[in-house]
Short mmCIF file of C-alpha atoms in Angstrom, two decimals:
data_model
loop_
_atom_site.label_atom_id
_atom_site.label_comp_id
_atom_site.label_asym_id
_atom_site.label_seq_id
_atom_site.Cartn_x
_atom_site.Cartn_y
_atom_site.Cartn_z
CA MET A 298 -6.04 71.75 128.84
CA ASN A 299 -2.79 70.55 127.30
CA SER A 300 -2.23 73.30 124.80
CA ILE A 301 0.67 75.73 124.96
CA GLU A 302 -0.04 79.44 124.54
CA ILE A 303 2.76 81.88 123.77
CA ARG A 304 1.70 85.54 123.74
CA GLU A 305 3.92 88.51 122.85
CA LEU A 306 6.76 86.64 124.52
CA THR A 307 9.99 88.63 124.73
CA LYS A 308 13.34 87.87 126.35
CA GLU A 309 16.30 90.20 126.40
CA PHE A 310 19.76 89.15 127.49
CA GLY A 311 21.41 92.49 128.14
CA ARG A 312 20.83 94.37 124.89
CA THR A 313 20.20 91.37 122.66
CA ARG A 314 16.66 90.22 122.01
CA ALA A 315 16.74 86.45 121.99
CA VAL A 316 12.95 86.19 121.66
CA ASP A 317 11.02 89.02 120.09
CA ARG A 318 7.24 89.42 120.65
CA LEU A 319 6.51 85.80 119.82
CA THR A 320 2.89 84.66 119.59
CA PHE A 321 1.74 81.16 118.68
CA ASP A 322 -0.15 78.13 120.02
CA VAL A 323 0.84 74.50 120.15
CA ALA A 324 -2.19 72.22 119.89
CA PRO A 325 -2.59 68.70 121.26
CA GLY A 326 -2.89 65.61 119.09
CA ARG A 327 -0.11 66.37 116.66
CA VAL A 328 3.64 66.73 116.52
CA THR A 329 4.68 70.35 116.15
CA GLY A 330 8.15 70.90 114.73
CA PHE A 331 9.93 73.93 116.13
CA LEU A 332 12.37 75.06 113.46
CA GLY A 333 15.00 77.70 113.10
CA PRO A 334 18.75 78.05 112.82
CA ASN A 335 20.93 77.78 115.91
CA GLY A 336 20.40 80.88 118.01
CA ALA A 337 16.92 81.59 116.63
CA GLY A 338 15.41 81.42 120.12
CA LYS A 339 13.93 77.91 120.19
CA SER A 340 15.65 76.75 123.36
CA THR A 341 15.09 80.11 125.04
CA THR A 342 11.37 79.90 124.29
CA MET A 343 11.22 76.46 125.91
CA ARG A 344 13.17 77.66 128.92
CA LEU A 345 10.88 80.67 129.33
CA LEU A 346 7.87 78.36 129.14
CA LEU A 347 9.35 76.24 131.95
CA GLY A 348 10.15 79.25 134.13
CA LEU A 349 13.89 78.55 133.98
CA ASP A 350 14.63 81.97 132.49
CA ARG A 351 12.90 85.17 133.54
CA ILE A 352 10.46 86.52 130.98
CA THR A 353 11.16 90.12 129.96
CA SER A 354 7.56 90.66 128.80
CA GLY A 355 4.58 88.68 127.50
CA THR A 356 3.29 85.33 128.71
CA ALA A 357 3.94 81.65 128.13
CA THR A 358 1.33 79.28 129.55
CA ILE A 359 0.25 75.66 129.51
CA GLY A 360 -3.51 75.15 129.55
CA GLY A 361 -3.83 78.80 130.62
CA ARG A 362 -1.51 78.52 133.62
CA ARG A 363 2.12 79.37 134.12
CA PHE A 364 4.28 76.28 134.45
CA THR A 365 5.62 77.42 137.83
CA GLU A 366 2.05 77.50 139.16
CA LEU A 367 1.07 73.99 138.09
CA PRO A 368 0.21 71.80 141.07
CA ASP A 369 1.78 68.67 139.59
CA PRO A 370 4.32 69.83 136.99
CA LEU A 371 5.92 66.43 136.42
CA GLN A 372 2.57 64.89 135.49
CA GLN A 373 1.61 67.72 133.17
CA VAL A 374 4.80 68.55 131.33
CA GLY A 375 7.76 66.38 130.39
CA ALA A 376 10.81 68.23 129.14
CA LEU A 377 14.09 67.26 127.55
CA LEU A 378 16.21 70.39 127.45
CA ASP A 379 19.69 69.14 126.91
CA ALA A 380 21.27 65.80 127.45
CA GLN A 381 23.72 67.21 129.99
CA SER A 382 21.10 68.22 132.58
CA ALA A 383 21.96 65.46 135.03
CA HIS A 384 24.68 65.08 137.63
CA GLY A 385 27.29 62.68 136.24
CA GLY A 386 27.99 61.16 139.65
CA ARG A 387 24.53 59.61 140.03
CA THR A 388 23.28 56.42 138.51
CA ALA A 389 20.54 56.65 135.90
CA ARG A 390 18.14 54.92 138.27
CA ASP A 391 18.82 57.36 141.14
CA HIS A 392 18.45 60.31 138.77
CA LEU A 393 14.97 59.13 137.79
CA ARG A 394 14.05 58.15 141.35
CA LEU A 395 14.73 61.58 142.75
CA LEU A 396 12.57 63.11 140.03
CA ALA A 397 9.82 60.55 140.59
CA ALA A 398 9.86 61.26 144.32
CA THR A 399 8.87 64.92 143.81
CA ALA A 400 5.50 63.84 142.44
CA ARG A 401 5.02 60.55 144.32
CA VAL A 402 5.42 58.67 141.06
CA PRO A 403 5.78 54.99 142.02
CA VAL A 404 9.28 53.48 141.80
CA ARG A 405 7.84 50.84 139.43
CA ARG A 406 7.37 53.60 136.84
CA VAL A 407 11.12 54.36 136.95
CA GLU A 408 11.86 50.81 135.80
CA ASP A 409 9.18 51.11 133.12
CA VAL A 410 10.62 54.24 131.52
CA LEU A 411 14.17 52.85 131.74
CA GLU A 412 12.87 49.84 129.84
CA GLN A 413 10.95 51.99 127.37
CA ALA A 414 14.00 54.14 126.65
CA GLY A 415 16.16 51.07 126.13
CA ILE A 416 18.64 51.81 128.94
CA ALA A 417 17.41 49.35 131.57
CA ALA A 418 20.67 47.40 131.33
CA ALA A 419 22.67 50.54 132.20
CA ALA A 420 20.35 51.76 134.98
CA GLY A 421 22.90 51.09 137.72
CA ARG A 422 25.76 52.88 135.95
CA ARG A 423 26.90 56.42 136.69
CA ILE A 424 25.66 58.91 134.14
CA LYS A 425 29.17 60.20 133.43
CA THR A 426 29.99 56.85 131.82
CA PHE A 427 27.09 57.27 129.36
CA SER A 428 27.50 58.10 125.68
CA LEU A 429 25.62 61.14 124.33
CA GLY A 430 22.99 58.84 122.83
CA MET A 431 22.40 57.12 126.18
CA ARG A 432 22.14 60.46 127.98
CA GLN A 433 19.59 61.52 125.41
CA ARG A 434 17.60 58.34 126.09
CA LEU A 435 17.82 59.03 129.83
CA GLY A 436 16.53 62.57 129.24
CA ILE A 437 13.59 61.16 127.29
CA ALA A 438 12.94 58.61 130.05
CA ALA A 439 12.85 61.52 132.54
CA ALA A 440 10.40 63.43 130.32
CA LEU A 441 8.07 60.41 130.16
CA LEU A 442 8.27 59.69 133.89
CA GLY A 443 5.09 61.48 134.97
CA ASP A 444 3.11 60.33 131.91
CA PRO A 445 2.56 64.01 131.00
CA GLY A 446 0.08 65.49 128.54
CA VAL A 447 2.64 67.96 127.18
CA LEU A 448 6.12 67.08 125.93
CA LEU A 449 8.81 69.63 125.17
CA LEU A 450 11.81 68.08 123.47
CA ASP A 451 14.79 70.21 122.49
CA GLU A 452 16.84 68.51 119.74
CA PRO A 453 15.91 65.02 120.98
CA THR A 454 17.76 63.17 118.23
CA ASN A 455 21.14 64.72 119.09
CA GLY A 456 23.68 61.95 119.37
CA LEU A 457 21.19 59.15 118.68
CA ASP A 458 22.10 56.38 116.29
CA PRO A 459 19.81 55.69 113.30
CA GLU A 460 17.91 53.08 115.29
CA GLY A 461 17.40 55.61 118.08
CA ILE A 462 16.15 58.21 115.62
CA VAL A 463 13.55 55.80 114.27
CA TRP A 464 12.58 54.91 117.84
CA ILE A 465 12.01 58.52 118.89
CA ARG A 466 10.09 59.30 115.70
CA GLU A 467 7.68 56.43 116.39
CA LEU A 468 7.48 57.41 120.06
CA MET A 469 6.55 61.02 119.33
CA ARG A 470 4.00 60.02 116.73
CA SER A 471 2.33 57.63 119.14
CA LEU A 472 2.38 60.19 121.97
CA ALA A 473 0.69 62.72 119.71
CA ALA A 474 -1.82 60.10 118.52
CA GLU A 475 -2.81 59.60 122.17
CA GLY A 476 -3.86 63.23 122.24
CA ARG A 477 -0.77 64.73 123.84
CA THR A 478 0.88 67.98 122.85
CA VAL A 479 4.34 67.38 121.41
CA LEU A 480 6.70 70.25 120.62
CA VAL A 481 10.01 69.15 119.09
CA SER A 482 12.74 71.59 118.23
CA SER A 483 15.30 70.83 115.60
CA HIS A 484 17.61 72.45 113.12
CA LEU A 485 17.64 69.32 110.96
CA MET A 486 15.11 69.51 108.14
CA THR A 487 14.94 65.93 106.89
CA GLU A 488 14.43 64.77 110.46
CA THR A 489 11.62 67.23 111.09
CA ALA A 490 9.97 66.51 107.75
CA ALA A 491 9.68 62.84 108.73
CA LEU A 492 8.21 63.73 112.08
CA ALA A 493 6.06 66.81 112.30
CA ASP A 494 2.48 67.57 111.27
CA HIS A 495 2.68 71.23 112.07
CA LEU A 496 5.50 73.76 111.93
CA VAL A 497 6.50 76.81 113.92
CA VAL A 498 9.49 78.53 112.36
CA LEU A 499 11.64 81.10 114.14
CA GLY A 500 14.34 83.38 112.83
CA GLN A 501 16.20 85.92 114.94
CA GLY A 502 13.75 85.38 117.77
CA ARG A 503 10.73 86.22 115.61
CA LEU A 504 7.92 84.08 114.26
CA LEU A 505 8.41 83.41 110.54
CA ALA A 506 5.73 80.76 110.03
CA ASP A 507 3.04 78.89 111.96
CA THR A 508 1.36 76.49 109.58
CA SER A 509 0.79 72.84 108.74
CA MET A 510 3.64 70.97 107.10
CA GLU A 511 1.51 70.42 103.96
CA GLU A 512 0.68 74.08 103.51
CA PHE A 513 4.18 75.20 104.31
CA ILE A 514 5.68 73.12 101.53
CA GLU A 515 2.79 73.64 99.14
CA ALA A 516 2.99 77.41 99.45
CA ARG A 517 6.67 77.37 98.71
CA SER A 518 6.75 74.86 95.84
CA ALA A 519 6.52 76.06 92.26
CA PRO A 520 4.51 73.46 90.25
CA ARG A 521 6.81 71.04 88.46
CA ALA A 522 6.28 67.59 87.02
CA ARG A 523 8.78 64.77 86.48
CA LEU A 524 8.30 62.04 83.93
CA ARG A 525 9.71 59.29 81.74
CA THR A 526 8.60 58.89 78.17
CA THR A 527 9.45 56.90 75.04
CA ASP A 528 8.75 59.93 72.84
CA PRO A 529 10.62 62.96 74.15
CA ILE A 530 10.65 64.60 70.73
CA GLY A 531 6.87 64.52 70.34
CA LEU A 532 6.41 65.71 73.90
CA ARG A 533 8.89 68.53 73.50
CA SER A 534 7.02 69.95 70.51
CA ALA A 535 3.64 69.54 72.22
CA LEU A 536 4.97 71.44 75.23
CA ALA A 537 6.60 74.10 73.07
CA HIS A 538 3.12 75.07 71.80
CA ARG A 539 2.21 75.99 75.36
CA GLY A 540 5.50 77.75 76.00
CA LEU A 541 6.82 75.01 78.29
CA ALA A 542 10.26 73.37 78.14
CA LEU A 543 11.29 69.73 78.60
CA VAL A 544 14.45 69.61 80.66
CA PRO A 545 16.53 66.43 81.02
CA SER A 546 16.95 65.17 84.55
CA GLU A 547 18.91 62.28 86.07
CA GLY A 548 18.11 58.62 85.42
CA GLY A 549 16.66 59.20 81.94
CA ARG A 550 13.82 61.33 83.36
CA TRP A 551 12.64 64.74 82.30
CA THR A 552 11.18 67.64 84.22
CA VAL A 553 8.73 70.30 83.15
CA ALA A 554 8.37 73.46 85.17
CA ASP A 555 5.13 75.41 85.77
CA ILE A 556 2.72 72.54 85.19
CA ARG A 557 1.14 69.94 87.43
CA ALA A 558 1.17 66.21 86.72
CA GLU A 559 -2.62 66.23 86.32
CA GLU A 560 -2.58 68.70 83.43
CA LEU A 561 0.49 67.24 81.82
CA GLY A 562 -0.97 63.72 81.87
CA ALA A 563 -4.19 64.89 80.21
CA MET A 564 -2.26 66.74 77.57
CA ALA A 565 -0.02 63.75 76.77
CA ALA A 566 -3.10 61.53 76.44
CA ARG A 567 -4.70 63.93 73.99
CA GLU A 568 -1.49 64.03 71.92
CA GLY A 569 -1.11 60.26 72.12
CA ILE A 570 2.32 60.45 73.72
CA PRO A 571 3.11 57.44 75.94
CA LEU A 572 4.25 58.29 79.50
CA LEU A 573 6.00 55.63 81.59
CA GLU A 574 6.11 57.61 84.80
CA LEU A 575 4.60 60.92 85.93
CA VAL A 576 4.76 62.64 89.31
CA ASP A 577 4.49 66.11 90.80
CA GLU A 578 7.82 67.24 92.03
CA ARG A 579 7.42 69.11 95.28
CA ALA A 580 9.97 71.11 97.17
CA SER A 581 11.48 69.36 100.15
CA LEU A 582 11.00 70.90 103.58
CA GLU A 583 14.59 72.02 103.37
CA GLU A 584 14.01 73.90 100.12
CA ALA A 585 10.83 75.49 101.46
CA TYR A 586 12.63 76.49 104.64
CA LEU A 587 15.60 77.99 102.80
CA ASP A 588 13.17 79.85 100.55
CA LEU A 589 11.46 81.29 103.63
CA THR A 590 14.65 82.29 105.41
CA ALA A 591 16.06 83.83 102.22
CA GLU A 592 12.98 86.05 102.14
CA HIS A 593 13.78 87.24 105.65
CA ALA A 594 17.50 87.45 105.11
CA PRO A 595 17.70 91.19 104.36
CA PHE A 596 16.14 92.26 107.61
CA ALA A 597 17.95 89.50 109.46
CA ALA A 598 21.23 90.84 108.17
CA THR A 599 20.55 94.38 109.34
CA HIS A 600 19.57 93.18 112.81
CA MET B 9 3.26 81.59 151.14
CA ARG B 10 2.13 78.01 151.77
CA SER B 11 3.29 77.02 148.34
CA ALA B 12 6.84 77.87 149.39
CA LEU B 13 6.88 75.39 152.26
CA PRO B 14 8.71 72.10 151.85
CA THR B 15 6.50 69.07 151.22
CA ALA B 16 7.21 65.43 152.03
CA PRO B 17 7.71 64.41 148.36
CA VAL B 18 10.18 67.23 147.71
CA LEU B 19 12.08 66.47 150.93
CA HIS B 20 12.19 62.82 149.89
CA SER B 21 13.66 63.84 146.55
CA GLU B 22 16.30 65.97 148.30
CA TRP B 23 17.21 62.99 150.49
CA ILE B 24 17.72 60.81 147.40
CA LYS B 25 19.91 63.56 145.91
CA ILE B 26 22.18 63.49 148.96
CA ARG B 27 22.42 59.76 149.45
CA SER B 28 23.01 59.09 145.75
CA LEU B 29 26.15 61.24 145.53
CA ARG B 30 29.18 59.54 146.97
CA GLY B 31 31.09 62.69 147.94
CA THR B 32 28.17 64.31 149.74
CA PHE B 33 27.24 61.17 151.61
CA VAL B 34 30.84 60.53 152.65
CA ALA B 35 31.12 64.12 153.92
CA LEU B 36 27.93 63.66 155.96
CA SER B 37 29.25 60.46 157.53
CA ALA B 38 32.61 62.17 158.11
CA VAL B 39 30.92 64.82 160.28
CA CYS B 40 30.33 62.07 162.81
CA VAL B 41 33.28 59.75 162.18
CA VAL B 42 36.01 62.40 161.96
CA THR B 43 34.85 64.38 165.01
CA ALA B 44 34.62 61.37 167.30
CA GLY B 45 37.59 59.58 165.75
CA ILE B 46 40.02 62.46 166.18
CA GLN B 47 38.78 63.11 169.69
CA MET B 48 39.36 59.50 170.72
CA LEU B 49 42.72 59.40 168.98
CA MET B 50 43.92 62.53 170.78
CA ALA B 51 42.54 61.35 174.10
CA ALA B 52 44.18 57.96 173.72
CA LEU B 53 47.56 59.30 172.63
CA LEU B 54 47.96 62.25 174.95
CA SER B 55 48.67 61.86 178.65
CA ALA B 56 46.42 63.71 181.06
CA GLU B 57 48.83 66.66 181.33
CA ASP B 58 49.28 67.00 177.57
CA ALA B 59 45.55 66.81 177.12
CA ALA B 60 45.37 70.24 178.68
CA GLY B 61 46.85 71.46 175.37
CA MET B 62 43.45 70.77 173.75
CA GLY B 63 42.07 73.69 175.77
CA ALA B 64 42.11 75.17 179.22
CA ASP B 65 38.38 74.60 179.56
CA PRO B 66 37.95 70.82 180.15
CA LEU B 67 34.55 70.76 178.42
CA LEU B 68 36.00 72.59 175.42
CA ALA B 69 38.83 70.05 175.35
CA ALA B 70 36.25 67.25 175.31
CA PHE B 71 35.00 68.60 171.93
CA TYR B 72 38.42 69.21 170.36
CA GLY B 73 37.52 66.90 167.47
CA VAL B 74 34.73 69.25 166.39
CA ASN B 75 37.44 71.44 164.81
CA PHE B 76 37.86 68.72 162.22
CA GLY B 77 34.20 67.78 162.02
CA THR B 78 33.56 71.39 160.98
CA ILE B 79 35.55 70.84 157.79
CA ALA B 80 33.39 67.80 157.03
CA ALA B 81 30.25 69.88 157.72
CA PHE B 82 31.50 72.53 155.26
CA ALA B 83 32.19 69.86 152.67
CA PHE B 84 28.73 68.37 153.19
CA GLY B 85 26.87 71.70 152.94
CA ALA B 86 28.92 72.83 149.96
CA THR B 87 28.73 69.63 147.90
CA ALA B 88 25.00 69.22 148.56
CA LEU B 89 24.40 72.60 146.88
CA ALA B 90 27.18 72.46 144.29
CA SER B 91 25.69 69.29 142.79
CA GLU B 92 22.84 71.44 141.45
CA PHE B 93 25.26 73.62 139.52
CA HIS B 94 27.01 70.64 138.00
CA ASN B 95 26.12 70.04 134.34
CA GLY B 96 22.99 72.15 134.67
CA ALA B 97 21.35 69.65 137.03
CA LEU B 98 19.41 72.64 138.40
CA ARG B 99 17.36 72.80 135.18
CA THR B 100 16.13 69.26 135.73
CA SER B 101 15.46 69.96 139.42
CA LEU B 102 13.45 73.09 138.65
CA THR B 103 11.48 71.31 135.95
CA ALA B 104 10.33 68.85 138.61
CA VAL B 105 9.90 71.49 141.35
CA PRO B 106 9.34 74.80 139.56
CA ASN B 107 8.55 76.70 142.75
CA ARG B 108 12.02 77.99 143.57
CA ALA B 109 11.19 78.93 147.15
CA ARG B 110 9.94 75.41 147.85
CA PHE B 111 12.92 73.89 146.07
CA TYR B 112 15.44 75.99 148.01
CA LEU B 113 13.78 75.67 151.41
CA SER B 114 13.40 71.91 151.01
CA LYS B 115 17.05 71.55 150.09
CA MET B 116 18.21 73.69 153.01
CA ALA B 117 15.87 71.88 155.40
CA MET B 118 17.29 68.53 154.33
CA VAL B 119 20.90 69.78 154.65
CA ALA B 120 20.11 71.23 158.08
CA GLY B 121 18.25 68.17 159.32
CA LEU B 122 20.90 65.68 158.24
CA ALA B 123 23.77 67.83 159.53
CA PHE B 124 21.95 68.24 162.84
CA VAL B 125 21.42 64.51 163.28
CA ALA B 126 25.01 63.72 162.27
CA GLY B 127 26.16 66.55 164.57
CA GLU B 128 24.24 65.17 167.53
CA PHE B 129 25.72 61.73 167.00
CA ALA B 130 29.11 63.38 166.65
CA GLY B 131 28.63 65.31 169.91
CA LEU B 132 27.53 62.27 171.86
CA ALA B 133 30.17 59.92 170.44
CA THR B 134 32.89 62.52 170.86
CA PHE B 135 32.05 63.19 174.47
CA ILE B 136 31.55 59.59 175.57
CA GLY B 137 34.30 58.10 173.39
CA GLY B 138 36.81 60.82 174.20
CA GLN B 139 36.21 60.80 177.93
CA ALA B 140 36.54 57.01 178.03
CA PHE B 141 40.28 57.49 177.48
CA MET B 142 40.73 60.30 179.99
CA GLY B 143 41.10 58.20 183.10
CA PRO B 144 40.23 59.57 186.52
CA GLY B 145 40.06 63.21 185.36
CA ALA B 146 37.28 62.43 182.88
CA LEU B 147 34.04 64.39 182.73
CA GLU B 148 30.86 62.41 183.07
CA LEU B 149 27.52 62.73 181.36
CA GLY B 150 25.56 64.99 183.65
CA SER B 151 28.57 67.05 184.73
CA PRO B 152 27.73 70.77 184.51
CA GLY B 153 27.13 71.87 180.96
CA THR B 154 27.63 68.46 179.31
CA TYR B 155 24.11 67.97 177.96
CA ARG B 156 24.03 71.56 176.78
CA ALA B 157 27.39 71.10 175.05
CA ILE B 158 26.35 67.86 173.31
CA PHE B 159 23.12 69.41 172.06
CA GLY B 160 24.98 72.57 171.10
CA CYS B 161 27.57 70.58 169.18
CA GLY B 162 24.84 69.33 166.82
CA LEU B 163 23.55 72.88 166.37
CA TYR B 164 27.08 74.14 165.74
CA LEU B 165 27.78 71.58 163.01
CA MET B 166 24.35 72.15 161.46
CA LEU B 167 24.85 75.92 161.31
CA MET B 168 28.33 75.48 159.83
CA ALA B 169 26.87 73.20 157.12
CA LEU B 170 24.21 75.84 156.38
CA LEU B 171 26.84 78.58 156.21
CA ALA B 172 28.69 76.59 153.54
CA ALA B 173 25.45 75.66 151.75
CA GLY B 174 24.22 79.26 151.53
CA LEU B 175 27.57 80.48 150.27
CA THR B 176 27.65 77.72 147.63
CA ALA B 177 24.23 78.78 146.36
CA VAL B 178 25.86 82.15 145.61
CA LEU B 179 29.26 80.98 144.39
CA HIS B 180 28.31 77.57 142.84
CA SER B 181 31.68 75.92 143.51
CA THR B 182 32.67 73.66 146.39
CA THR B 183 36.35 74.44 145.82
CA VAL B 184 35.84 78.20 146.01
CA VAL B 185 33.63 77.95 149.09
CA LEU B 186 35.97 75.64 150.98
CA SER B 187 39.01 77.74 150.15
CA LEU B 188 37.18 80.78 151.53
CA LEU B 189 35.59 79.21 154.57
CA ILE B 190 38.38 77.04 155.93
CA PRO B 191 40.86 79.93 156.24
CA PHE B 192 38.22 82.43 157.35
CA VAL B 193 36.46 80.32 159.92
CA LEU B 194 39.16 77.98 161.16
CA LEU B 195 42.47 79.77 160.68
CA VAL B 196 41.70 83.45 161.33
CA PRO B 197 40.55 82.91 164.94
CA PHE B 198 43.52 80.63 165.47
CA VAL B 199 45.95 83.25 164.15
CA LEU B 200 44.32 86.04 166.14
CA GLY B 201 44.63 83.84 169.20
CA SER B 202 42.96 84.36 172.52
CA ALA B 203 44.55 87.81 172.86
CA SER B 204 42.08 89.48 170.58
CA ASP B 205 38.84 90.53 172.15
CA GLY B 206 36.28 92.81 170.63
CA ALA B 207 35.09 91.99 167.14
CA ALA B 208 36.94 88.66 166.85
CA ARG B 209 34.60 86.99 169.29
CA PHE B 210 31.75 87.51 166.83
CA LEU B 211 33.46 85.40 164.17
CA PRO B 212 31.32 82.33 163.39
CA ASP B 213 33.73 79.81 164.81
CA ARG B 214 34.55 81.74 168.00
CA ALA B 215 30.94 82.55 168.77
CA GLY B 216 29.73 79.05 167.93
CA TRP B 217 32.17 77.43 170.33
CA MET B 218 30.67 79.18 173.36
CA VAL B 219 28.05 76.48 173.74
CA MET B 220 30.77 73.87 174.23
CA ARG B 221 32.58 75.73 177.04
CA MET B 222 32.08 75.08 180.70
CA GLU B 223 32.45 78.75 181.63
CA PRO B 224 31.21 81.74 179.63
CA HIS B 225 34.05 83.40 177.74
CA ASP B 226 34.65 86.71 175.98
CA GLY B 227 31.41 88.01 177.46
CA LEU B 228 29.26 85.78 175.24
CA GLY B 229 27.02 83.17 176.88
CA PRO B 230 26.55 79.73 175.29
CA TRP B 231 23.24 80.52 173.60
CA THR B 232 24.21 84.05 172.60
CA GLY B 233 27.23 82.53 170.90
CA THR B 234 25.05 80.04 169.05
CA GLY B 235 22.72 82.92 168.14
CA VAL B 236 25.63 84.85 166.61
CA LEU B 237 26.63 81.80 164.54
CA ALA B 238 22.98 81.36 163.51
CA LEU B 239 22.99 84.94 162.21
CA TRP B 240 26.05 84.20 160.07
CA ALA B 241 24.30 81.11 158.68
CA LEU B 242 21.10 83.07 158.09
CA VAL B 243 22.96 85.73 156.10
CA ALA B 244 24.58 83.06 153.93
CA VAL B 245 21.30 81.17 153.37
CA THR B 246 19.46 84.42 152.53
CA GLY B 247 22.21 85.42 150.11
CA GLY B 248 21.88 82.01 148.48
CA TRP B 249 18.11 82.47 148.15
CA LEU B 250 18.50 85.84 146.44
CA ALA B 251 20.89 84.23 143.94
CA VAL B 252 18.64 81.20 143.29
CA ARG B 253 15.50 83.31 142.99
CA ARG B 254 16.86 85.85 140.54
CA ARG B 255 19.19 83.99 138.25
CA ASP B 256 18.26 82.32 134.99
CA ALA B 257 18.83 78.64 135.59
#
């Protein structure tokens, strides 16, 4: 009902392919991070889904129907495309009221979302006097207006202060927990890592990955353990027998490549070497992402 | 087809769009205020003999102020549409009303309806207010052609607003549209003068004025003239639709 289905979606602007035979689903109940460098086709995909740009070929549907054919679009899909999509001469309240009117959303709801987005105090001000962060909050208020089951948010944290970033992270998590479909695009890795359960990665308009966050990082992390010990000499020789090396790291810690914490711990116990700290070191989302894009770099460069 | 028709909620939204933008709302009010105001000012300042300078046709002279109200109608039609192309406001509008035909028709219907109402008030106020200063030579409500002219004045201003609105849907900019329309519609017929017959009488302004004349002129009757102006407006509105339908927003 609330899922998004993208099938063989293609968009050409003149002779450039902005989106190239893209196929993926976005499921409800989780936050899906939509990743890729600037110009990878994330925003275009969202615009195609909303019927703002003409599709060259393929389909993009919500619950099996094209967005432009939904009977009550505002109540099914909330979208934040860019913070500038409002006329600067209107007040925030009027901007939301005219949107609410299209779907007979009660005026009371306008005040609610203004409150929820933390801009109730500025509701009577013209949008052109707003900072980027406030415009972003207004855009999110507009997306929430119809209490929709699907949310499409393009770079929602742009211009938000740290408090705002925490707010939107919590908001998206709770919206997903309520069973809604949440698709959030970003080019910021740390932000997405803190937010998303699932990832869809684009590069040059093509699908590079469609997988859970866990698997994505797991698949792209070489096993490596980090530890502290009072007996580095004993440990080094024990490791040397297995062809492993103890490498000094920052803060008096050591790292060992190609072994998991589980194995290393058991080995140290057998050898009677005291360990003060032992963890698996996993790649960050950023490292995993760079690893993935590096893989695709040759064909990206020839494109 | 039904899905393209305006609905009450979408019309309501279009009304909020117009009333919430200062420039557009001022232009709409100006359609009425400027037309009647200038008419009364001229009537009050000019003696009866000088008043003949407003036009040989006494009914036409009674609507002299409409020349200026037309500029307000252009400004209203143009700014109402241009606001959608400001800062990508159109994206937000189309996310709320993704059916472009419904969106466009609703917007045009609201522009037309408001311009018509303002135009009717303008026509009535202009006629009554202007004639109040004319002394014994004044026309009265009910004199030949007066009701037709007052009704026609509202149609004229509505069609002029639609002409500007349609053109703005193609060109996106109020400034560009006004700098095209004001010379083309208001100055060209003036420069050509009454000497030119033939094609000049089919210009939007010339043809549209027929409904506010006591006697038919240039071989065009009052309603034929309005029909010619309506065709101009229809071409502009259709051109605007083709642009809105096709373009990526």
